[in-house]
Tab-separated table of C-alpha atoms and ligand atoms in Angstrom:
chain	number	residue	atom	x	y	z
A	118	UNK	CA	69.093	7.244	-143.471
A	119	UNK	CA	66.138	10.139	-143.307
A	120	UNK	CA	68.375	13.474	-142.544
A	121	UNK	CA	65.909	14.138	-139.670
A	122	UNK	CA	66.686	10.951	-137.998
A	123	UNK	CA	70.069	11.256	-138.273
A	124	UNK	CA	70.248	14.268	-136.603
A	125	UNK	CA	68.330	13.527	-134.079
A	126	UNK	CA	71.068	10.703	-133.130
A	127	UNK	CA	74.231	12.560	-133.523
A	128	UNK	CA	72.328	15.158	-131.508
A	129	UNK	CA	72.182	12.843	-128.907
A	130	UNK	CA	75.736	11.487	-129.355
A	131	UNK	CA	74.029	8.044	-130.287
A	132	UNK	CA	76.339	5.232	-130.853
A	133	UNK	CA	75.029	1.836	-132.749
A	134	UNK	CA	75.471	-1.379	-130.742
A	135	UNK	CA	76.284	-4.204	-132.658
A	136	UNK	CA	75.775	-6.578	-129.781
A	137	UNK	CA	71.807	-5.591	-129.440
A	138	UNK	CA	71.392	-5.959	-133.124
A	139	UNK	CA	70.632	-2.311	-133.739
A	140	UNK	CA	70.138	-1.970	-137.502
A	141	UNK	CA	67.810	0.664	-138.005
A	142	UNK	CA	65.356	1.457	-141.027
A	143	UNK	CA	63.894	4.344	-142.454
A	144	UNK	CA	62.974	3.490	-146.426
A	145	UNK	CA	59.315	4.834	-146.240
A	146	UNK	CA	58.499	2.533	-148.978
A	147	UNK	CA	59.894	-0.523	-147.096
A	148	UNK	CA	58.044	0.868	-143.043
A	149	UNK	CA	54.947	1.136	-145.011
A	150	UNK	CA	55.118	-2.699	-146.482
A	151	UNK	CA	55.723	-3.642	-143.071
A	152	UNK	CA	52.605	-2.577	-141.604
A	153	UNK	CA	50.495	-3.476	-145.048
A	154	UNK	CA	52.060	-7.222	-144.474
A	155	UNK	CA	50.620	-7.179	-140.671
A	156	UNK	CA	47.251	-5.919	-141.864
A	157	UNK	CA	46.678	-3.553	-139.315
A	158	UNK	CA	43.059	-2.640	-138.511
A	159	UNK	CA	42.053	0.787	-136.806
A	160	UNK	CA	41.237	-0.772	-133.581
A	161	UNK	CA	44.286	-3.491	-133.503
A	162	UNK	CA	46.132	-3.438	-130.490
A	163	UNK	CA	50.449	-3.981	-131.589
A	164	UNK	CA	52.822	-5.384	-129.646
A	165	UNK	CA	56.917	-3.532	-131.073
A	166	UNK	CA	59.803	-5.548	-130.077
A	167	UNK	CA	62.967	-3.493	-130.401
A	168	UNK	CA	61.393	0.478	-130.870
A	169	UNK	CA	64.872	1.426	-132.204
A	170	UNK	CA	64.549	5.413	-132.762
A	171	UNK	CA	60.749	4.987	-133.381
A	172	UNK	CA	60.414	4.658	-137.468
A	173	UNK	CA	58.990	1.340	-137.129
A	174	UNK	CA	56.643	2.382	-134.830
A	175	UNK	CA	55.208	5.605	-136.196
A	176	UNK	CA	54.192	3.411	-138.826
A	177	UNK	CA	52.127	1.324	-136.921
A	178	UNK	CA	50.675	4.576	-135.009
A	179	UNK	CA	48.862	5.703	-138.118
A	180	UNK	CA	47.219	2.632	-139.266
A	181	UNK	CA	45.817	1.851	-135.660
A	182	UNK	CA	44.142	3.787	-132.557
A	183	UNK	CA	44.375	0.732	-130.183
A	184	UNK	CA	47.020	0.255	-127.755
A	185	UNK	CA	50.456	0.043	-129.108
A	186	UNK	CA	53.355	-1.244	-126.687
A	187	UNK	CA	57.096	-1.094	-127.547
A	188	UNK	CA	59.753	-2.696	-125.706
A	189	UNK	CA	63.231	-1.282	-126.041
A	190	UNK	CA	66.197	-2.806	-124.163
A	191	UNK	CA	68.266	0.314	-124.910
A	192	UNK	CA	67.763	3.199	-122.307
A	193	UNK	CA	70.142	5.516	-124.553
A	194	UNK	CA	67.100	5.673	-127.120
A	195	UNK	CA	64.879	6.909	-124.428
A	196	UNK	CA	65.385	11.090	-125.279
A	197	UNK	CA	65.166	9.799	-129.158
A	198	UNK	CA	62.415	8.222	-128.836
A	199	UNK	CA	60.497	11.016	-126.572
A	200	UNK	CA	61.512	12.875	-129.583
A	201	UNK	CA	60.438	11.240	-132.513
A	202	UNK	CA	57.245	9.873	-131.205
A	203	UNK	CA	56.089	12.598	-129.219
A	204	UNK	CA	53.300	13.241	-131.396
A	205	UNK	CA	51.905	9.697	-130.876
A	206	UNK	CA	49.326	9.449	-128.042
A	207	UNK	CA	48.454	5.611	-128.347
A	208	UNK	CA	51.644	4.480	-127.321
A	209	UNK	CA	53.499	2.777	-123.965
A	210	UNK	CA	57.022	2.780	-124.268
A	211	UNK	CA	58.732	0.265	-121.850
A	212	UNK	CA	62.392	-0.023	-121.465
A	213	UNK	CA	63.717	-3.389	-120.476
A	214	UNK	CA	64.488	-7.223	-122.002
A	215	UNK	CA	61.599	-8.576	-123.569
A	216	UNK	CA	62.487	-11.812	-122.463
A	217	UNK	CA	62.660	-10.554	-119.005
A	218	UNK	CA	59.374	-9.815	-118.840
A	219	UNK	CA	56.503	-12.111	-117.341
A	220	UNK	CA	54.162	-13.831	-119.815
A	221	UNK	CA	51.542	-11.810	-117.014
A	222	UNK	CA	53.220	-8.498	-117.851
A	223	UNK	CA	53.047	-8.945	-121.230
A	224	UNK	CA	49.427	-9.908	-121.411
A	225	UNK	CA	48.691	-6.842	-118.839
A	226	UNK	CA	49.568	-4.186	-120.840
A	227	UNK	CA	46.899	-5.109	-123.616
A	228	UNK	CA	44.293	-5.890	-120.671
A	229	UNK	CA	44.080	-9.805	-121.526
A	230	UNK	CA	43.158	-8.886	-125.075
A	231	UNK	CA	44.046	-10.006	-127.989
A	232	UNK	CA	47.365	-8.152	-130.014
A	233	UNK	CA	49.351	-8.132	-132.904
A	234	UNK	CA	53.200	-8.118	-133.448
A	235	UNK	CA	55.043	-6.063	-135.937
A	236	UNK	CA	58.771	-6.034	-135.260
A	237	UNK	CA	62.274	-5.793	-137.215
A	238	UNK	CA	63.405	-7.983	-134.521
A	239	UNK	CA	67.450	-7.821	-132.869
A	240	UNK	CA	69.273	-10.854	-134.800
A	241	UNK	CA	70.738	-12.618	-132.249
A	242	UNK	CA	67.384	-13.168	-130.127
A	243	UNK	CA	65.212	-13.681	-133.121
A	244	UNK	CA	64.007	-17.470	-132.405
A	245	UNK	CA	64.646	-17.238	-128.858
A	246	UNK	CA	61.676	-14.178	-128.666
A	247	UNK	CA	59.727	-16.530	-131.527
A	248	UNK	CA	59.762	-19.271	-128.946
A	249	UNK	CA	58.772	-16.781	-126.241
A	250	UNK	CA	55.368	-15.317	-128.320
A	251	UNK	CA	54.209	-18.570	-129.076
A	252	UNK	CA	54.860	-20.965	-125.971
A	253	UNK	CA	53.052	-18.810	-123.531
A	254	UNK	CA	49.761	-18.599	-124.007
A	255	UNK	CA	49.289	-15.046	-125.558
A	256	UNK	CA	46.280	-13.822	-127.300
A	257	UNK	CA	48.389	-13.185	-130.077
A	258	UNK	CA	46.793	-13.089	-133.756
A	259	UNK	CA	49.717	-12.832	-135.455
A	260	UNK	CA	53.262	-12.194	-135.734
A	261	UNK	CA	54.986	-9.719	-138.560
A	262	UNK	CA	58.740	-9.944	-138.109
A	263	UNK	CA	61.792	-8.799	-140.160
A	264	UNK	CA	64.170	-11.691	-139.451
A	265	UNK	CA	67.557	-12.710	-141.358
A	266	UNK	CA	66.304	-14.781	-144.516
A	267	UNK	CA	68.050	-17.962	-143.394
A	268	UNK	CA	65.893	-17.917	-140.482
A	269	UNK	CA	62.695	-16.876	-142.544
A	270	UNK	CA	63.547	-19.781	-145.140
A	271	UNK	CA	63.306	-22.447	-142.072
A	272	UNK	CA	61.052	-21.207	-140.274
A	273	UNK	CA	58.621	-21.375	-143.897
A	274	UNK	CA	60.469	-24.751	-144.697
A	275	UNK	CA	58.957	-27.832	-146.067
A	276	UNK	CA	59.991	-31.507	-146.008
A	277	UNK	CA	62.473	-32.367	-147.504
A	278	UNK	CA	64.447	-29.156	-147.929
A	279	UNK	CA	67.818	-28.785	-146.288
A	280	UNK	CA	66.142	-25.532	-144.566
A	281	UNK	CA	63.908	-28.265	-142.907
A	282	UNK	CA	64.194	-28.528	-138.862
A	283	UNK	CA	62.005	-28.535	-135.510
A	284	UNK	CA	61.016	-25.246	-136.104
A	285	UNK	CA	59.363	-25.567	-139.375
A	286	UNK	CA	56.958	-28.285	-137.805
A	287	UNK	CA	56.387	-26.195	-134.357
A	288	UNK	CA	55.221	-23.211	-136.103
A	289	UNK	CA	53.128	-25.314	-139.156
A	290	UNK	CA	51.544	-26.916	-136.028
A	291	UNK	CA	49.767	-23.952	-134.896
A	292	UNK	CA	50.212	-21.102	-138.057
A	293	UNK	CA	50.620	-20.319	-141.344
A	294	UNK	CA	53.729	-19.250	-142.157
A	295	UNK	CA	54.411	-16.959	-145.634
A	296	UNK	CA	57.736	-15.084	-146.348
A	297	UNK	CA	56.031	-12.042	-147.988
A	298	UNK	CA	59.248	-9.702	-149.161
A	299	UNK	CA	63.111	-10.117	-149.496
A	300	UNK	CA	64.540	-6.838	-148.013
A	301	UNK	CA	68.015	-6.073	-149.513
A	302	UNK	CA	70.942	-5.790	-146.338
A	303	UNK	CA	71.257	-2.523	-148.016
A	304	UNK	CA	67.868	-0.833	-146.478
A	305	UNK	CA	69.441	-0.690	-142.792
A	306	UNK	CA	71.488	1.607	-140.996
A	307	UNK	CA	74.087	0.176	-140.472
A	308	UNK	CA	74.186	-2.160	-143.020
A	309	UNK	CA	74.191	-6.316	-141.442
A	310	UNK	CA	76.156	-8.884	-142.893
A	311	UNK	CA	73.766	-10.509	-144.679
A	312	UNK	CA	69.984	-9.915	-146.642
A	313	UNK	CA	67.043	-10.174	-144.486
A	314	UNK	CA	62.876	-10.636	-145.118
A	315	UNK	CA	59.525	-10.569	-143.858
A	316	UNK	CA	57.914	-13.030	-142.739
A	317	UNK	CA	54.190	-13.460	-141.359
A	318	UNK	CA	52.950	-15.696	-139.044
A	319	UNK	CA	48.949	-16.200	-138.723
A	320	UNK	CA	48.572	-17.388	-135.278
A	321	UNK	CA	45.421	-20.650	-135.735
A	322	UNK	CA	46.520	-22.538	-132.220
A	323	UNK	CA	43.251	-24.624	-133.751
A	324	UNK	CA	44.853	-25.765	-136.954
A	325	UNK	CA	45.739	-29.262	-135.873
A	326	UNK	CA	43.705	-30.305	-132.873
A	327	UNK	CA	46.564	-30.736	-131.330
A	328	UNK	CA	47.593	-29.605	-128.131
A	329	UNK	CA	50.757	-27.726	-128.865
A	330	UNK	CA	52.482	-28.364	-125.397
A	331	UNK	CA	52.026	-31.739	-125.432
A	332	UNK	CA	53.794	-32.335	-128.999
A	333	UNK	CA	56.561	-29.554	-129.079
A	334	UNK	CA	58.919	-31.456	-126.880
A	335	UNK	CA	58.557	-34.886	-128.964
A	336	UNK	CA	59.061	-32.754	-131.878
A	337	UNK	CA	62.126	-31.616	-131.267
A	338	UNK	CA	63.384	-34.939	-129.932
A	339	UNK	CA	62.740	-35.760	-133.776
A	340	UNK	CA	65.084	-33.568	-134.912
A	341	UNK	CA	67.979	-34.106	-131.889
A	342	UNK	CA	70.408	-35.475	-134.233
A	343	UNK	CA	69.587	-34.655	-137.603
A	344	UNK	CA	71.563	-36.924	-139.507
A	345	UNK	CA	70.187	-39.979	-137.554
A	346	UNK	CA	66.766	-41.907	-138.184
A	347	UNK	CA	63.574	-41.123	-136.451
A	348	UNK	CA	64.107	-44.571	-134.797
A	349	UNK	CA	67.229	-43.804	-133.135
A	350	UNK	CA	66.510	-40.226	-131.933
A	351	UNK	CA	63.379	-41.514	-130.292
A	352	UNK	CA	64.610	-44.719	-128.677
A	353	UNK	CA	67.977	-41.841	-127.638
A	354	UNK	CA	65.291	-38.964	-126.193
A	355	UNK	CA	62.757	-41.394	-124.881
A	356	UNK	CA	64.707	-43.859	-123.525
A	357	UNK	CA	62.896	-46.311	-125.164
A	358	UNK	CA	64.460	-49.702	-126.824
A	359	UNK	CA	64.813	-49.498	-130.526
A	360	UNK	CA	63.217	-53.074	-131.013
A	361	UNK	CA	59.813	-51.855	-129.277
A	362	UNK	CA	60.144	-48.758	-131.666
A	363	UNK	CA	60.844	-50.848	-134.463
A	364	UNK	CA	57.826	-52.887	-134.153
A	365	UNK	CA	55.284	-49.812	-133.432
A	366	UNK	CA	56.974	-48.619	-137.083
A	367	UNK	CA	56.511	-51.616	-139.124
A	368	UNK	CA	53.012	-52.358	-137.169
A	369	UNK	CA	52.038	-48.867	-138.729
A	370	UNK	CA	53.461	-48.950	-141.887
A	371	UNK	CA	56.383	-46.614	-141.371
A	372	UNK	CA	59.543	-46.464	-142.846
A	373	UNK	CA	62.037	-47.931	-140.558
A	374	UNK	CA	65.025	-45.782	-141.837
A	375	UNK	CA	63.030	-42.212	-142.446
A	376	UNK	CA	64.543	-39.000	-140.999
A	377	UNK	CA	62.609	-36.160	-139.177
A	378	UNK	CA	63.597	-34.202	-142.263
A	379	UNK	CA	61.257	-36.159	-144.347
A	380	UNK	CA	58.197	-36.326	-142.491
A	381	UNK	CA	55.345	-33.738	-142.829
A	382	UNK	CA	53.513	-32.612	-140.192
A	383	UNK	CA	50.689	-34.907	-140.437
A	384	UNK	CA	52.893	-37.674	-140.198
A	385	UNK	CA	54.575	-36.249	-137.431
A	386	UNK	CA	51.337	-35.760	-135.216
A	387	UNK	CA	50.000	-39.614	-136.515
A	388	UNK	CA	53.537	-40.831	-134.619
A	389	UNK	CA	52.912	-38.819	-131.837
A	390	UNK	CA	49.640	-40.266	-131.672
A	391	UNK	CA	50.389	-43.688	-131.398
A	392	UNK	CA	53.237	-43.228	-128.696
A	393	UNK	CA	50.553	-41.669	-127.025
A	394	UNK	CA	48.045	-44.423	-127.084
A	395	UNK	CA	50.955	-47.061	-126.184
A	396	UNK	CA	51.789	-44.945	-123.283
A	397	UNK	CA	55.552	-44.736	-124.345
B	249	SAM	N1	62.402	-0.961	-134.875
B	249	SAM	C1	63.639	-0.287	-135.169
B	249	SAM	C2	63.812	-0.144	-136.663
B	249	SAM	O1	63.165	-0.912	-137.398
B	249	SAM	O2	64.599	0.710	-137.098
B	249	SAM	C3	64.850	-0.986	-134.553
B	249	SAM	C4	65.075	-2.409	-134.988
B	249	SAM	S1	66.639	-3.069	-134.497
B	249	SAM	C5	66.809	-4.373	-135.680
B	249	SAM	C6	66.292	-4.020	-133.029
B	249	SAM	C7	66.047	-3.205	-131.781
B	249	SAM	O3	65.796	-4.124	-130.697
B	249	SAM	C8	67.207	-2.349	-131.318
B	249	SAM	O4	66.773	-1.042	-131.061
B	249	SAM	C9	67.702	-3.019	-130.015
B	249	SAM	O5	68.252	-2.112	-129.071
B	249	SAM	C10	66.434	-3.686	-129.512
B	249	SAM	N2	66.651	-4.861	-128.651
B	249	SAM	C11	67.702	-5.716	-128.658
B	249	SAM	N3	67.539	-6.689	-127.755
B	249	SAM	C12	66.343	-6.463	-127.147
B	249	SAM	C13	65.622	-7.122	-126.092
B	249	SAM	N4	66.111	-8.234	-125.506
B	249	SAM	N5	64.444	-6.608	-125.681
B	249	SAM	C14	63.956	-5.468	-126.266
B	249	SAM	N6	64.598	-4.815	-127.263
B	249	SAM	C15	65.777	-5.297	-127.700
């Protein structure tokens, strides 16, 4: 870790918690491909989850002179922080849970405007802040987030892979999804368990004509029990007879024994569909 960094932790008798995922990075080369992935423009405002002692961020402050807001949970980073970023004059620090916050908050501190994410997100809240950024109705344009590479490889997945799960579909519904790096477990301070990468998310709510709300929770019925057929997880979630779903199926032309893990997204959306129309 940068020499200046570290002393500015030990200076402040900084101790690393595990349990809020605190692995820190510094590699210049690796900050900087960050920010290149998220294509930040000069006037982009950037939404930071997890400002961590402020490398991540100072990034982000020279590519753009919007508004940049980063959310910390750890009030022990505070005099860090003040620190390392004093320099920075575009920036709001808050200190709290993300997932705290009202969706209204959130959206307040950019004005209603649009925003970008950039984050090396906290491991064990990683799809549980995903679900957050995309289920409430930000103006977000898109999402660059270091995440543990099992969770990158689903949440990129395609049909047919064992990766493959609700997740993959939700976010192929309204994005476009691209790992863009590998980053080695050896890059943070201190060093996780296991290899991470970065994935981008290019927010297109538009992609499917779908509306999102509607389909997310028939979705994920899908995939309830993934070792099941589509035919009994429905008739299960729905609490709907397996004959009538049987006979929508073979009406259609489906497969009577396919699996959620099999079926693309289009597919997905033409089921949906036709529940829809039959009211069931
Ligand atoms: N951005 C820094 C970096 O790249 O070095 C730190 C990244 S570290 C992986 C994740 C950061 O998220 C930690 O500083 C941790 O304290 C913070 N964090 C954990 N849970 C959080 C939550 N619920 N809300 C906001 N921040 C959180």
């Amino acid at each position: 870790m940068e020499e200046s960094i570290i002393n500015v932790l030990e200076k402040n008798n900084f101790k690393f918690k595990h349990k809020l995922g605190q692995n820190f990075l510094t590699d210049k080369n690796l900050l900087n491909a960050i920010v290149s992935d998220a294509k930040i423009n000069k006037n982009d405002n950037v939404l930071e989850i997890g400002a961590g002692a402020g490398t991540l961020t100072k990034e982000i402050a020279n590519k753009t002179d919007g508004k940049i807001v980063s959310v910390e949970i750890d009030e022990t980073l505070k005099p860090i922080l003040k620190e390392n970023l004093k320099d920075v004059k575009n920036l709001t620090l808050i200190f709290g849970d993300i997932l705290k916050f009202s969706p209204n908050d959130v959206s307040n501190w950019f004005d209603g405007k649009k925003f970008k994410v950039v984050a090396n997100l906290p491991y064990y809240i990683s799809s549980p802040i995903i679900f957050y950024l995309i289920e409430n109705n930000f103006k977000i344009e898109s999402l660059t987030i270091m995440l543990q590479l099992e969770l990158a490889q689903r949440l990129s997945a395609k049909p047919g892979s064992k990766e493959y799960g609700a997740i993959s579909v939700l976010l192929d519904l309204i994005s476009n999804v691209s790992i863009k790096r590998k980053v080695p477990k050896t890059l943070f301070t201190p060093q996780p368990k296991v290899d991470s990468a970065i994935v981008n998310i290019e927010i297109d709510f538009n992609k499917n004509n779908i509306d999102y709300f509607k389909i997310s929770n028939f979705i994920k019925i899908c995939f309830s029990m993934k070792r099941k057929t589509l035919i009994n997880n429905l008739s299960q979630g729905l609490k709907i007879e397996k004959d009538i779903i049987k006979q929508v199926f073979e009406l259609n032309n489906i497969n009577l024994n396919c699996r959620a893990e099999d079926l693309t997204t289009n597919e997905f959306i033409k089921i949906f569909s036709l529940f829809e129309k039959m009211n069931l």
